[in-house]
Coordinates of C-alpha atoms and ligand atoms in Angstrom, one line a residue:
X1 CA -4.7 -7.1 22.6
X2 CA -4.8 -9.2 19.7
X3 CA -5.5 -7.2 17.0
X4 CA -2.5 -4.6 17.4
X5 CA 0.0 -7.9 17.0
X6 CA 0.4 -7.6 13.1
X7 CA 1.5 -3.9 13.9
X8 CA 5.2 -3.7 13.9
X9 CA 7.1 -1.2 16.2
X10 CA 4.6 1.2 16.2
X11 CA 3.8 1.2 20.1
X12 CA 2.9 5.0 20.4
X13 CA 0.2 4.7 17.7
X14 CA -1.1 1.4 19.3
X15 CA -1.6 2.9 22.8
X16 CA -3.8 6.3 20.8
X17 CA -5.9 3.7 18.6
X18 CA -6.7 1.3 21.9
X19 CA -7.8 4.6 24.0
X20 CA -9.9 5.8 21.2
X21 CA -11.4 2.1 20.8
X22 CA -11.8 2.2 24.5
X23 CA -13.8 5.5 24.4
X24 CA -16.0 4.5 21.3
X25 CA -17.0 1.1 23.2
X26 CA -17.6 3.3 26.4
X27 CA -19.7 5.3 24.3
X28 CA -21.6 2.8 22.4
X29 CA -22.4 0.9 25.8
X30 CA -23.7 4.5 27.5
X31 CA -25.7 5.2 24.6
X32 CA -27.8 1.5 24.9
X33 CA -27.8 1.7 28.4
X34 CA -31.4 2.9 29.6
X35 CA -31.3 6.7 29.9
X36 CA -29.0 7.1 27.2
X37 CA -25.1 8.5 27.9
X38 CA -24.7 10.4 30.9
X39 CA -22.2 13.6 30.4
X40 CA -19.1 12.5 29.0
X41 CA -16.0 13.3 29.5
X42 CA -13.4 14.6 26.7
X43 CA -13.4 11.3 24.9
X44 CA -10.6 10.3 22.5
X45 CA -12.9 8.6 19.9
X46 CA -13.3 10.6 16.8
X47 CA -15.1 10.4 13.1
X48 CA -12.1 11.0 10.8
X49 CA -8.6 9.7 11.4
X50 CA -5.9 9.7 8.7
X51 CA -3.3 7.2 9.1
X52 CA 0.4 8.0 7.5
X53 CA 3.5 6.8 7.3
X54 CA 6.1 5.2 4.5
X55 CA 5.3 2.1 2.4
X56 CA 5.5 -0.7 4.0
X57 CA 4.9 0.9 7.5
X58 CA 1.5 -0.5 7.9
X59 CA -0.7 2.1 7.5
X60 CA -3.9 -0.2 6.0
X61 CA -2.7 -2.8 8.9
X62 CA -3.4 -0.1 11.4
X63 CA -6.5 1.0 9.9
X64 CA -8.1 -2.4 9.7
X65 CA -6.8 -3.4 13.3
X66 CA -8.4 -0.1 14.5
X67 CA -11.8 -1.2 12.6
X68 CA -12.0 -4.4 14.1
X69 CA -10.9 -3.2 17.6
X70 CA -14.4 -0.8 16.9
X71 CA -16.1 -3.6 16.2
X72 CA -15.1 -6.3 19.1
X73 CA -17.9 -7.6 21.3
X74 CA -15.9 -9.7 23.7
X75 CA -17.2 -9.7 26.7
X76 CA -13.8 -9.3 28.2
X77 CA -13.7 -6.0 26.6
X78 CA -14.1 -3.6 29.4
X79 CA -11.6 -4.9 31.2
X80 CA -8.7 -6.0 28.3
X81 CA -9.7 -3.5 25.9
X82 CA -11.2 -4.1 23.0
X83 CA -9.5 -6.2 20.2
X84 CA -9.8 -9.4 21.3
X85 CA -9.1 -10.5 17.6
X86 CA -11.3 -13.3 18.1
X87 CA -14.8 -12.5 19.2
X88 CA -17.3 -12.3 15.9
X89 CA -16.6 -8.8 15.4
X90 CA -13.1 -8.5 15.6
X91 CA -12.3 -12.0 13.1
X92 CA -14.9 -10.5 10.8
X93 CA -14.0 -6.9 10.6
X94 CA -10.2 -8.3 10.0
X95 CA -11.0 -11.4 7.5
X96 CA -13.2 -8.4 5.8
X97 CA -16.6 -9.6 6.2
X98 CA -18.1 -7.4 8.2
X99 CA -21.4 -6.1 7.4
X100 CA -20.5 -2.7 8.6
X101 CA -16.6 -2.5 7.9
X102 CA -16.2 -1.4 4.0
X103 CA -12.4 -1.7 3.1
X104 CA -12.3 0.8 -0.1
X105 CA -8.5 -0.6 -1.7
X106 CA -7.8 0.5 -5.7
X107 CA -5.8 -1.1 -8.2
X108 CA -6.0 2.1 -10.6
X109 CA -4.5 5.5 -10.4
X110 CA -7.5 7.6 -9.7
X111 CA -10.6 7.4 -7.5
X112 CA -13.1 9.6 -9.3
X113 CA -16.9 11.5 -8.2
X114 CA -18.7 8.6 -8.8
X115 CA -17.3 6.0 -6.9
X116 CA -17.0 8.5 -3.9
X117 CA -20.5 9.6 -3.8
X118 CA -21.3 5.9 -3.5
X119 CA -19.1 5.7 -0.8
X120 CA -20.9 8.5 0.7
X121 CA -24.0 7.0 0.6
X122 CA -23.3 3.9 1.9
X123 CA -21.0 5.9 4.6
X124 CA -24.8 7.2 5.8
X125 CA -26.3 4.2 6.7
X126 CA -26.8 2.9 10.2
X127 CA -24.3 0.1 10.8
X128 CA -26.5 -3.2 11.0
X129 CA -24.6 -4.6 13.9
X130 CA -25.7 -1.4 16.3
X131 CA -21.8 -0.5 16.9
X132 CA -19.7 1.4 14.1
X133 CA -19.8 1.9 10.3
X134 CA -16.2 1.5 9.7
X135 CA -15.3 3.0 5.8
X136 CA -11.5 2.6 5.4
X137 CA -10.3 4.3 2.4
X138 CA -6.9 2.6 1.9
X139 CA -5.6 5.0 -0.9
X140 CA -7.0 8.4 0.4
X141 CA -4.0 10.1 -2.0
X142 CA -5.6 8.5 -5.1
X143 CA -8.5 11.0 -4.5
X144 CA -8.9 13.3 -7.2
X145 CA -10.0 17.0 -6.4
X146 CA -13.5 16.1 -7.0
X147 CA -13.4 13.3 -5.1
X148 CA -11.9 15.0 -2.8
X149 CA -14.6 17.7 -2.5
X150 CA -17.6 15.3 -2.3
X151 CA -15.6 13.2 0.9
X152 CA -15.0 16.5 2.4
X153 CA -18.5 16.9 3.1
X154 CA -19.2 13.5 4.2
X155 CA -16.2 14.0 7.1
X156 CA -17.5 17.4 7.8
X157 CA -20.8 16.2 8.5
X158 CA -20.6 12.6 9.7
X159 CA -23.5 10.5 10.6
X160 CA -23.0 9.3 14.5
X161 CA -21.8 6.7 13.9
X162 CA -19.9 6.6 11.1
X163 CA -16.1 6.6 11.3
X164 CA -13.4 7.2 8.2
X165 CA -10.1 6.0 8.5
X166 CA -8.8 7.3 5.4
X167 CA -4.5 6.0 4.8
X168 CA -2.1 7.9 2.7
X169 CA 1.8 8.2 2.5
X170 CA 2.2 11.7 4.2
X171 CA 0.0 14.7 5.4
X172 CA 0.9 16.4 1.7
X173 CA -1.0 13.6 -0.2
X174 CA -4.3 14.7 1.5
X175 CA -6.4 17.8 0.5
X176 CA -5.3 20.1 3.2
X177 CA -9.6 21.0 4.0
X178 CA -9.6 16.8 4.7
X179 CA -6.1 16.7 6.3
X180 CA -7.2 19.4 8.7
X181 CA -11.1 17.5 9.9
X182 CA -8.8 14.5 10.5
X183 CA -6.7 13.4 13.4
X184 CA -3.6 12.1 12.6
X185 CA -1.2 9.1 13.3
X186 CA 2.1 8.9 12.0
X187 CA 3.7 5.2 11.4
X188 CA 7.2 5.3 11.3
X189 CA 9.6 2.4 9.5
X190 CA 9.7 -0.2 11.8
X191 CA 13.1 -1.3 12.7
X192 CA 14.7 -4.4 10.3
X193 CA 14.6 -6.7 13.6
X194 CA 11.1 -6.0 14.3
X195 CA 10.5 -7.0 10.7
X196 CA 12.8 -10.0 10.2
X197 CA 10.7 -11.2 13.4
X198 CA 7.1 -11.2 12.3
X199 CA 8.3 -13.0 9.3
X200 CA 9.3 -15.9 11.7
X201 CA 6.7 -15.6 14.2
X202 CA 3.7 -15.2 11.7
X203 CA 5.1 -16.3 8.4
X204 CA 6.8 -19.2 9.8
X205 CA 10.2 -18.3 7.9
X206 CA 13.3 -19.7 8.4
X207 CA 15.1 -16.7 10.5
X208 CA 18.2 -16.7 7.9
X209 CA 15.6 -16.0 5.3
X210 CA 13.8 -13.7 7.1
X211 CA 16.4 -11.6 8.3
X212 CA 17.4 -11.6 4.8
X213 CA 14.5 -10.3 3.2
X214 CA 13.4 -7.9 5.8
X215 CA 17.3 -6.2 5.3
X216 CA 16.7 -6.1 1.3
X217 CA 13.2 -4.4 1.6
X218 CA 14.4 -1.7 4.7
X219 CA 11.1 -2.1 7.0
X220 CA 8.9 -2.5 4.4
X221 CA 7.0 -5.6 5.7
X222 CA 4.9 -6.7 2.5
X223 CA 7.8 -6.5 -0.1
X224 CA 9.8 -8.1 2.8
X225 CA 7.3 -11.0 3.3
X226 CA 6.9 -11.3 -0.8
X227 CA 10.5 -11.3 -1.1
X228 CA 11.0 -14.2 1.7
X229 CA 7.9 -16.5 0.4
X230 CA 8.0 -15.9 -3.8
X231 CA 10.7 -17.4 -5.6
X232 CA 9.7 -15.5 -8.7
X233 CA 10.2 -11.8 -6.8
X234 CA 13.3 -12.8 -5.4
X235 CA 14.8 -13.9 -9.1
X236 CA 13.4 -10.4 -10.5
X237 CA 15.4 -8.9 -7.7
X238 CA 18.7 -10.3 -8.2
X239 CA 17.8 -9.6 -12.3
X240 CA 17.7 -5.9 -11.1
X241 CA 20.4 -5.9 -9.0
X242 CA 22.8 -6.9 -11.8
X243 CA 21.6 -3.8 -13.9
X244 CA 24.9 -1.9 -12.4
X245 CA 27.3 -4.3 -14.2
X246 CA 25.3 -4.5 -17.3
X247 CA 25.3 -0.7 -17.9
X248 CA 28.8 -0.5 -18.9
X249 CA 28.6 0.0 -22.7
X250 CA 25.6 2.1 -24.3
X251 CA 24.2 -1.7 -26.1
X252 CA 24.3 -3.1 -22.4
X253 CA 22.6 0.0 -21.4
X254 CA 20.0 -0.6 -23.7
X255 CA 19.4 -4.1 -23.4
X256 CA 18.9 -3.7 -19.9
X257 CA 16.4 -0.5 -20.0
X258 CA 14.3 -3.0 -22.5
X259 CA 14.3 -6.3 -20.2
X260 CA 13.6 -3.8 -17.5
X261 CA 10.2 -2.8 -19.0
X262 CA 10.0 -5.8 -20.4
X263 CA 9.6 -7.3 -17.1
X264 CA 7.1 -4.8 -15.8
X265 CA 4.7 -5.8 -18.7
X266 CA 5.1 -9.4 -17.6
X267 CA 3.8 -8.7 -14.2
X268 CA 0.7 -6.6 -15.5
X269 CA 0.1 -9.1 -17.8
X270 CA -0.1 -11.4 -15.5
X271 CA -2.4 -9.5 -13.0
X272 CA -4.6 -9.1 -16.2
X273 CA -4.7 -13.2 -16.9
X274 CA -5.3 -13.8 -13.2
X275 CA -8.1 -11.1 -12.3
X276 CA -9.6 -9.7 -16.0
X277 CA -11.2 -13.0 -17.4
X278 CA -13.3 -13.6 -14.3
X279 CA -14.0 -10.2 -13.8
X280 CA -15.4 -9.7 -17.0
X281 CA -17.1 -13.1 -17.1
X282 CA -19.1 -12.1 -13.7
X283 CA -19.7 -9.3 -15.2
X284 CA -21.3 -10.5 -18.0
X285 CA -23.3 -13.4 -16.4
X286 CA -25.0 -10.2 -14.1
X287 CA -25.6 -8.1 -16.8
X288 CA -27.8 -11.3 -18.4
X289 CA -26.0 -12.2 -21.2
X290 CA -27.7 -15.2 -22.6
X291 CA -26.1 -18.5 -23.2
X292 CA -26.2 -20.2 -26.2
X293 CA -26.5 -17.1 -28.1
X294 CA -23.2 -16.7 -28.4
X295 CA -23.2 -15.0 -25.5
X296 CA -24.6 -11.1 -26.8
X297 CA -25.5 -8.7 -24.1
X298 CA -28.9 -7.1 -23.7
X299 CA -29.7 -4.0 -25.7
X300 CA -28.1 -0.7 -23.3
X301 CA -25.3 -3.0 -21.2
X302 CA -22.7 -2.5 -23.5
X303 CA -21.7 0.6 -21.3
X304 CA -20.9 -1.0 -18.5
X305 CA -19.0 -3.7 -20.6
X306 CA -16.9 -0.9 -21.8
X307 CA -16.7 0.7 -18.3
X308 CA -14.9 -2.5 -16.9
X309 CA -12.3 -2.7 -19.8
X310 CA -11.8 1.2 -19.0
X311 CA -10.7 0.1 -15.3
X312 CA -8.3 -3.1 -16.3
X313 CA -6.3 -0.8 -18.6
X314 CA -5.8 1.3 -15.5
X315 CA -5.0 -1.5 -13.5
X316 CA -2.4 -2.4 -16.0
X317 CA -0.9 0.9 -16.3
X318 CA -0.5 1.0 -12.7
X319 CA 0.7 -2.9 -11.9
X320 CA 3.3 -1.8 -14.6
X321 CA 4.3 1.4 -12.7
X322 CA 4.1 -0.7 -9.3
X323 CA 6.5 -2.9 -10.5
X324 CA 8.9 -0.5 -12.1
X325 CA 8.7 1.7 -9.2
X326 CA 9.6 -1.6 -6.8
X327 CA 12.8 -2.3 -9.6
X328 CA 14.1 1.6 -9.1
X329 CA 13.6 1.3 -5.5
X330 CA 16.1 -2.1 -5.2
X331 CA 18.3 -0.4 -7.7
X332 CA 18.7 2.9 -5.4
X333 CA 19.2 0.5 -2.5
X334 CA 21.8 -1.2 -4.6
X335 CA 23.9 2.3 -5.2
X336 CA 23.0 3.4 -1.7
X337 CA 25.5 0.5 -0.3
X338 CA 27.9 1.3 -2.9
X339 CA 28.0 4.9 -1.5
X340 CA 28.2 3.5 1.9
X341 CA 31.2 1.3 1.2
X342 CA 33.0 4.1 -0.5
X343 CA 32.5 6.6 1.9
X344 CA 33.3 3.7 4.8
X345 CA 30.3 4.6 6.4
X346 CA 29.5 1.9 9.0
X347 CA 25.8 1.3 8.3
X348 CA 24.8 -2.0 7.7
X349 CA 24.2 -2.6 4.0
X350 CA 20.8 -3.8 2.7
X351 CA 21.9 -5.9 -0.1
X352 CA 24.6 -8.3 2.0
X353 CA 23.6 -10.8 -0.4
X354 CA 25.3 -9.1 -3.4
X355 CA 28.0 -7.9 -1.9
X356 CA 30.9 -8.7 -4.0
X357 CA 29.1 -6.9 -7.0
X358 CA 28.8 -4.0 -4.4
X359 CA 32.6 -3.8 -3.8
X360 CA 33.5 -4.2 -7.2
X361 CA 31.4 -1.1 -8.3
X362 CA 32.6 0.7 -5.2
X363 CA 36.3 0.2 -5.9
X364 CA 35.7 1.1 -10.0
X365 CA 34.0 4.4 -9.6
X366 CA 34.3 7.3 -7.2
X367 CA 31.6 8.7 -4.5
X368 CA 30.4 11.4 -6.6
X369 CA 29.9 9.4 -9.3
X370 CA 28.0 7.4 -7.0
X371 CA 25.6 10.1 -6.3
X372 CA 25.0 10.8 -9.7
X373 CA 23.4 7.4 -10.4
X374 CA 21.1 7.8 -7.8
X375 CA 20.3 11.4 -9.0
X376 CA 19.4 9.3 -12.3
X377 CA 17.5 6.9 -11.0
X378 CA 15.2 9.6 -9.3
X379 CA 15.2 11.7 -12.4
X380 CA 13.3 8.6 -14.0
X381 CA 11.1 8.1 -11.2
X382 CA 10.0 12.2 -11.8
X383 CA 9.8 11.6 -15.6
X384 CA 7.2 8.4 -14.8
X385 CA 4.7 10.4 -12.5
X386 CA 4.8 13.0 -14.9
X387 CA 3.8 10.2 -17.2
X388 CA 7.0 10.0 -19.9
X389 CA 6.9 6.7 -21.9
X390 CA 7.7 4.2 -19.5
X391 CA 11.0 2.7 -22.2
X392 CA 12.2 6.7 -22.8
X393 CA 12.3 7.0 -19.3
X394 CA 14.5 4.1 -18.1
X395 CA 16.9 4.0 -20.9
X396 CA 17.4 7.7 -20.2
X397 CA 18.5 6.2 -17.1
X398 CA 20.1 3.1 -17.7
X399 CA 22.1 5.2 -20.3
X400 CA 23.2 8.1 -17.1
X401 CA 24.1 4.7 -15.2
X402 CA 27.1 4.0 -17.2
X403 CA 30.8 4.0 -15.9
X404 CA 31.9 8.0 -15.5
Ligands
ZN501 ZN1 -13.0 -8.9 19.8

């Protein structure tokens, strides 16, 4: 069915999700049929699923497929399946306007009490269209204990017909009380292939290009799709990629630690420019701020004024660490095929495209030194989740990167 097509090489968790849909649609029909549902058998529809798996594998893809698959009214259903991905429901639930599917996605670190209980609430309501409430919690690792806490109660106790597909990276990233009310599907990193050839079929990219780009990223579709369609991610990667040769002298070292965060800034800046103005602009239009008085706020809004600059500094201190995370990730890549050429492993490498910089660093420096590097590089990602100064952190690294 239509729906599961932007799902790539993930077959087994396709076949699980259309059953369940299959059983909740069966079960929604019983239920309006006069009489109400008859006895049931052991149905495969449930209230709480938790969808893992790597970056890149899909996980919010699958969760949103799912959702709209809950919410398809073709009348072909019963016999195709539902997830038409064209009926009402279905285009709705996956352009994310429907009434009754809430996609919850943060651009900050944390998701705190508050916001949760709102969720909660909302979670509670019957859905308007008679079918499913659908509340898919994108980042369900960004919970904090709290959070975590006030949710558990929610998917202990769900309304009837309420569902939460809650999506993290693994099993660990999820309060083990949660992890354990949830049933669980495991994406796996879809092959390069698979990868290079949604890029063609759906993107419409050129297949050189594609293949390309879906080798660089490893499986990870978004960065893979970024990397084929943004001119401006694919220069940053190549800037990164040259880090190896720049690294040879402790100035280099340096420099290149500096442009490094440098460049992370740029891209939170520009997240700020793009989403901050308007955000704070609506937000101060709702709140009444009167024109032509220079634009003061009423008397007691100046809370939630301060509220909403509280949550774009998050969001820059996480598009910054976003974006450094994505440069350590091409530069482990990048030492990766070095290792892979000294050892003469036969693996095919991910960065083809830089290859000669590859062999030259392969033929100056010896495996274990190799290994080393990337021992650096995730030293530095450690130091950043335990919050180190972004610049102490990288030039720690860029400096451990040097020849030796
Ligand atoms: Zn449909």
């Amino acid at each position: 069915m239509a729906v599961w097509d932007d799902l790539v090489g993930q077959d087994r968790v396709i076949e699980q999700l259309a059953a369940a849909a299959r059983d909740a649609d069966a079960l929604v029909t019983a239920e309006a049929a006069p009489g109400g549902p008859g006895p049931g058998g052991a149905s495969k529809m449930t209230h709480a699923w938790l969808f893992t798996g790597p970056p890149g594998s899909g996980r919010a893809t699958a969760a949103r497929a799912f959702a709209a698959a809950l919410q398809c009214v073709s009348p072909d259903r019963a016999s195709g399946g539902p997830g038409c991905g064209f009926c009402d429901g279905c285009h709705t639930a996956l352009v994310g306007t429907h009434a009754d599917v809430e996609v919850v996605r943060t651009d900050v670190l944390s998701i705190g009490v508050k916001e949760t209980r709102d969720l909660v609430r909302r979670a509670q309501l019957s859905p308007a269209g008679g079918r499913w409430q659908v509340i898919v919690l994108e980042d369900a690792d960004r919970l904090t204990e709290g959070a975590g806490n006030v949710l558990l109660k929610a998917v202990e106790e769900p309304a009837p017909r309420t569902v939460w597909l809650l999506c993290a990276p693994s099993l660990e990233d999820v309060l083990p009380t949660i992890r354990s009310r949830c049933r669980s599907l495991t994406l796996r990193t879809p092959p390069v292939g698979a990868v290079a050839d949604i890029l063609v079929r759906r993107d419409g990219i050129e297949p050189e290009l594609a293949d390309r780009a879906a080798r660089a990223t490893q499986g990870h579709i978004g960065r893979a799709r970024r990397l084929a369609t943004d001119e401006r991610a694919r220069a940053r990667r190549a800037a990164v990629l040259k880090m190896p040769l720049r690294v040879a002298d402790m100035g280099g070292a340096l420099k290149a630690a500096q442009e490094l965060i440098d460049a992370a800034s740029e891209d939170a800046k520009q997240v700020a420019e793009e989403v901050d103005t308007k955000e704070t602009e609506e937000l101060r239009a709702a709140l009444g701020a009167a024109a032509g008085t220079g634009g003061r706020l009423p008397r007691g809004t100046a809370g939630a004024m301060k509220e909403l600059q509280d949550r774009q500094k998050r969001r820059a201190t996480r598009t910054q660490r976003d974006s450094l995370d994505l440069a350590l990730t091409d530069l482990t890549g990048f030492y990766r095929d070095v290792l892979a050429i000294q050892l003469g492993s036969r693996v095919e490498l991910a960065n083809t495209d830089a290859r000669a910089d590859l062999e030259r660093i392969a033929a100056g420096s010896r495996p274990e030194a190799t290994l080393r590097r990337i021992e650096a590089i995730v030293a530095c990602r450690q130091a950043l989740d335990r919050n180190v100064a972004p610049l102490l952190a990288v030039e720690a690294m860029a400096v451990a990167l040097r020849a030796g």
